[in-house]
Short mmCIF file of C-alpha atoms in Angstrom, two decimals:
data_model
loop_
_atom_site.label_atom_id
_atom_site.label_comp_id
_atom_site.label_asym_id
_atom_site.label_seq_id
_atom_site.Cartn_x
_atom_site.Cartn_y
_atom_site.Cartn_z
CA ARG A 1 -54.57 150.54 87.95
CA ILE A 2 -51.84 152.79 86.58
CA LEU A 3 -54.32 155.45 85.54
CA GLU A 4 -55.92 155.34 88.99
CA VAL A 5 -52.57 155.83 90.72
CA LEU A 6 -51.73 158.76 88.46
CA ARG A 7 -55.16 160.30 89.03
CA ALA A 8 -54.92 159.91 92.82
CA HIS A 9 -51.58 161.74 92.88
CA ALA A 10 -52.44 164.32 90.17
CA VAL A 11 -49.48 163.18 88.06
CA LYS A 12 -49.45 163.43 84.27
CA ALA A 13 -47.60 160.85 82.20
CA SER A 14 -46.81 159.84 78.63
CA PHE A 15 -48.22 156.64 77.12
CA PHE A 16 -46.42 155.21 74.10
CA VAL A 17 -49.05 153.15 72.32
CA PRO A 18 -48.68 150.84 69.32
CA ALA A 19 -51.27 151.86 66.76
CA VAL A 20 -52.88 148.41 66.63
CA VAL A 21 -53.39 148.57 70.41
CA ALA A 22 -55.12 151.91 69.93
CA LEU A 23 -57.34 150.39 67.22
CA LEU A 24 -58.29 147.52 69.53
CA HIS A 25 -58.88 149.77 72.55
CA PRO A 26 -59.85 153.23 71.24
CA ASP A 27 -61.85 154.24 74.32
CA GLU A 28 -58.83 153.60 76.51
CA GLN A 29 -56.73 156.02 74.45
CA ARG A 30 -59.44 158.65 74.59
CA ARG A 31 -59.62 158.23 78.35
CA ILE A 32 -55.85 158.67 78.64
CA VAL A 33 -56.00 161.97 76.73
CA ALA A 34 -59.14 163.13 78.57
CA GLU A 35 -57.30 162.70 81.88
CA GLY A 36 -54.51 165.01 80.71
CA HIS A 37 -51.89 162.48 79.68
CA GLU A 38 -49.91 162.28 76.46
CA VAL A 39 -50.30 159.55 73.84
CA ALA A 40 -47.25 159.17 71.59
CA ILE A 41 -46.06 156.88 68.80
CA HIS A 42 -44.76 153.39 69.61
CA GLY A 43 -44.82 151.67 66.26
CA TRP A 44 -47.64 149.98 64.38
CA ILE A 45 -47.69 146.60 66.11
CA HIS A 46 -44.42 146.80 68.08
CA GLU A 47 -42.44 145.73 65.01
CA ARG A 48 -38.65 145.74 64.93
CA ASN A 49 -37.58 148.65 62.75
CA SER A 50 -34.15 147.16 62.07
CA GLU A 51 -35.79 144.23 60.28
CA LEU A 52 -37.85 146.44 57.96
CA PRO A 53 -36.95 147.93 54.58
CA PRO A 54 -36.72 151.74 54.89
CA ARG A 55 -39.92 152.21 52.86
CA ASP A 56 -41.90 149.97 55.21
CA GLU A 57 -40.48 151.62 58.31
CA ARG A 58 -41.55 155.02 56.99
CA GLU A 59 -45.03 153.82 56.03
CA LEU A 60 -45.70 152.19 59.41
CA GLN A 61 -44.37 155.13 61.43
CA MET A 62 -46.49 157.61 59.48
CA ARG A 63 -49.54 155.36 59.58
CA SER A 64 -49.09 155.01 63.35
CA GLY A 65 -49.11 158.78 63.85
CA GLU A 66 -52.20 159.20 61.68
CA THR A 67 -54.03 156.42 63.55
CA LEU A 68 -53.31 157.84 67.00
CA GLU A 69 -54.43 161.31 65.90
CA ARG A 70 -57.64 159.94 64.41
CA ILE A 71 -58.50 158.02 67.57
CA THR A 72 -57.48 160.55 70.22
CA GLY A 73 -58.10 163.78 68.30
CA VAL A 74 -54.60 164.94 69.25
CA PRO A 75 -51.62 164.72 66.86
CA PRO A 76 -48.69 162.95 68.54
CA VAL A 77 -45.54 165.04 68.87
CA GLY A 78 -43.06 162.35 69.88
CA ILE A 79 -42.01 158.77 69.29
CA ARG A 80 -40.50 155.90 71.20
CA THR A 81 -39.50 153.18 68.78
CA PRO A 82 -40.59 149.63 69.67
CA SER A 83 -37.89 148.01 71.81
CA TRP A 84 -35.92 151.24 71.26
CA ASP A 85 -34.91 149.82 67.87
CA PHE A 86 -33.42 152.75 65.93
CA THR A 87 -32.28 152.48 62.31
CA PRO A 88 -30.20 154.85 60.14
CA HIS A 89 -33.53 156.05 58.69
CA THR A 90 -35.61 156.58 61.84
CA LEU A 91 -34.48 160.12 62.57
CA ALA A 92 -35.13 161.29 59.02
CA ILE A 93 -38.68 159.90 59.19
CA THR A 94 -39.23 161.50 62.58
CA ARG A 95 -38.03 164.85 61.26
CA GLU A 96 -40.17 164.53 58.14
CA MET A 97 -43.23 164.00 60.32
CA GLY A 98 -42.52 167.20 62.25
CA LEU A 99 -42.21 165.43 65.60
CA ILE A 100 -40.46 167.43 68.29
CA TYR A 101 -38.84 164.57 70.15
CA ASP A 102 -37.62 160.99 70.20
CA SER A 103 -37.30 158.85 73.31
CA SER A 104 -35.38 155.76 72.19
CA LEU A 105 -31.67 156.51 72.66
CA MET A 106 -29.23 156.49 75.57
CA ALA A 107 -26.31 158.86 74.96
CA ASP A 108 -26.98 160.91 78.13
CA VAL A 109 -29.25 161.09 81.16
CA ASP A 110 -30.57 164.55 80.27
CA CYS A 111 -32.10 165.86 77.05
CA TYR A 112 -29.99 166.67 74.01
CA GLU A 113 -30.59 167.66 70.41
CA LEU A 114 -30.17 165.00 67.74
CA THR A 115 -28.00 165.71 64.73
CA MET A 116 -28.14 164.20 61.26
CA HIS A 117 -25.07 164.23 59.01
CA GLY A 118 -23.49 166.60 61.52
CA GLU A 119 -26.30 169.12 61.35
CA PRO A 120 -28.84 169.91 64.13
CA THR A 121 -32.33 168.56 63.44
CA GLY A 122 -34.44 170.39 66.02
CA VAL A 123 -35.52 166.96 67.32
CA VAL A 124 -34.88 166.63 71.04
CA GLU A 125 -33.86 163.31 72.54
CA LEU A 126 -35.46 162.49 75.89
CA PRO A 127 -33.17 159.57 76.72
CA VAL A 128 -34.19 156.21 78.08
CA GLU A 129 -32.13 153.57 79.90
CA TRP A 130 -32.62 149.85 80.49
CA ILE A 131 -31.87 150.34 84.20
CA ARG A 132 -35.05 152.45 84.48
CA ASP A 133 -37.23 149.97 82.57
CA ASP A 134 -39.41 147.46 84.43
CA ALA A 135 -39.23 144.88 81.61
CA VAL A 136 -35.61 143.91 82.24
CA TYR A 137 -36.44 142.92 85.81
CA PHE A 138 -39.80 141.20 85.35
CA ASN A 139 -40.31 140.16 81.73
CA MET A 140 -40.01 136.59 80.49
CA ASN A 141 -39.98 134.67 77.23
CA ARG A 142 -42.33 131.73 77.34
CA PHE A 143 -40.52 129.81 74.60
CA ALA A 144 -36.95 130.42 75.71
CA SER A 145 -34.90 130.14 78.86
CA LEU A 146 -35.32 133.83 79.63
CA ARG A 147 -36.82 134.01 83.11
CA PRO A 148 -35.59 137.23 84.71
CA HIS A 149 -37.02 138.03 88.09
CA THR A 150 -36.08 140.68 90.59
CA ALA A 151 -38.17 141.11 93.70
CA PRO A 152 -40.48 144.16 93.50
CA GLY A 153 -38.80 145.65 96.55
CA ASP A 154 -35.40 145.48 94.84
CA VAL A 155 -36.78 147.08 91.68
CA PHE A 156 -38.24 149.90 93.74
CA ASP A 157 -34.85 150.38 95.40
CA ILE A 158 -33.11 150.68 92.02
CA PHE A 159 -35.67 153.19 90.74
CA ARG A 160 -35.54 155.17 93.99
CA ARG A 161 -31.77 155.41 93.89
CA GLU A 162 -31.91 156.60 90.27
CA LEU A 163 -34.47 159.21 91.28
CA ASP A 164 -32.44 160.37 94.28
CA ALA A 165 -29.32 160.79 92.14
CA ALA A 166 -31.23 162.73 89.49
CA HIS A 167 -32.63 164.99 92.20
CA ARG A 168 -29.18 165.67 93.65
CA GLU A 169 -27.90 166.55 90.19
CA GLY A 170 -30.92 168.70 89.38
CA GLY A 171 -31.53 166.53 86.33
CA LEU A 172 -34.06 164.32 84.63
CA PHE A 173 -35.51 161.09 85.99
CA GLN A 174 -37.20 159.22 83.17
CA LEU A 175 -38.96 155.93 83.96
CA THR A 176 -40.35 153.32 81.57
CA MET A 177 -43.15 151.08 82.83
CA HIS A 178 -45.49 148.70 81.00
CA PRO A 179 -49.14 148.15 82.01
CA HIS A 180 -48.83 144.39 81.47
CA ILE A 181 -45.69 144.27 83.63
CA SER A 182 -46.06 146.82 86.43
CA GLY A 183 -49.86 146.95 86.40
CA HIS A 184 -50.14 143.73 88.41
CA ARG A 185 -51.35 143.82 92.02
CA SER A 186 -47.99 142.79 93.45
CA ARG A 187 -46.10 145.51 91.53
CA ILE A 188 -48.34 148.56 91.14
CA TRP A 189 -47.25 149.77 94.58
CA ILE A 190 -43.79 150.50 93.10
CA LEU A 191 -45.24 153.38 91.08
CA GLU A 192 -47.27 154.72 93.96
CA GLU A 193 -44.37 154.59 96.42
CA LEU A 194 -42.04 156.17 93.89
CA ILE A 195 -44.41 159.10 93.32
CA GLY A 196 -44.74 159.58 97.06
CA HIS A 197 -40.98 159.51 97.51
CA ALA A 198 -40.48 162.03 94.70
CA LYS A 199 -42.98 164.39 96.29
CA SER A 200 -41.17 164.12 99.63
CA LEU A 201 -37.94 165.38 98.04
CA GLY A 202 -39.41 168.76 97.12
CA SER A 203 -38.54 170.82 94.03
CA VAL A 204 -39.76 168.05 91.75
CA TRP A 205 -41.73 168.56 88.53
CA PHE A 206 -43.90 165.75 87.20
CA ALA A 207 -44.43 166.23 83.48
CA THR A 208 -45.20 164.47 80.23
CA HIS A 209 -42.38 163.90 77.79
CA ALA A 210 -43.89 166.54 75.50
CA ASP A 211 -43.96 169.11 78.32
CA ILE A 212 -40.35 168.38 79.22
CA VAL A 213 -39.19 168.76 75.62
CA ARG A 214 -41.07 172.03 75.19
CA TYR A 215 -39.44 173.32 78.37
CA VAL A 216 -36.01 172.27 77.09
CA LYS A 217 -36.60 173.98 73.75
CA ASP A 218 -37.68 177.19 75.49
CA ASN A 219 -34.81 177.25 77.98
CA ALA A 220 -31.84 175.69 76.20
#
């Protein structure tokens, strides 16, 4: 459903895919790339980096990049860590892999360059934020008391207000959505309405994360 909405509105997006998901559904990843979208790293099996020894984190991140490239034919250029779980070693691994961006941190609403030991790394951060993530409003934990629920209309209102403010500031509106959360019939309209609203504002650029980071690098 998400791909159909994006196709209908001629909007390109970035898909952050755990490598095991790509192994289970390789044709889906090839379709995503064939339709002009970006596939980027999202861990091996959505593991928590902070619970891994540094050696294992490095191995899984590198194996994830190799797997996505083998399946899609396109080397990934960016990463979003699973659950945005960032360790003291993640940036060094990302830099070693030659990735141009990370999208896991929240120090600003617009892009910024990450530093390591006080030195610039050349890795651009395309920041995320829990407010612009569908999971915090809809997700649940079957075995715990976590049962968050916000009405779809209220979630749309939050996203729209974030978009309107970004437009007024001439800045970035970055949105995180999950197929198994926002892909449902009662929620997919949020994406479609949001795209329509963005188009109505004028002077809006829809782009993949990779395209945004390349633009930032060229125009910083």
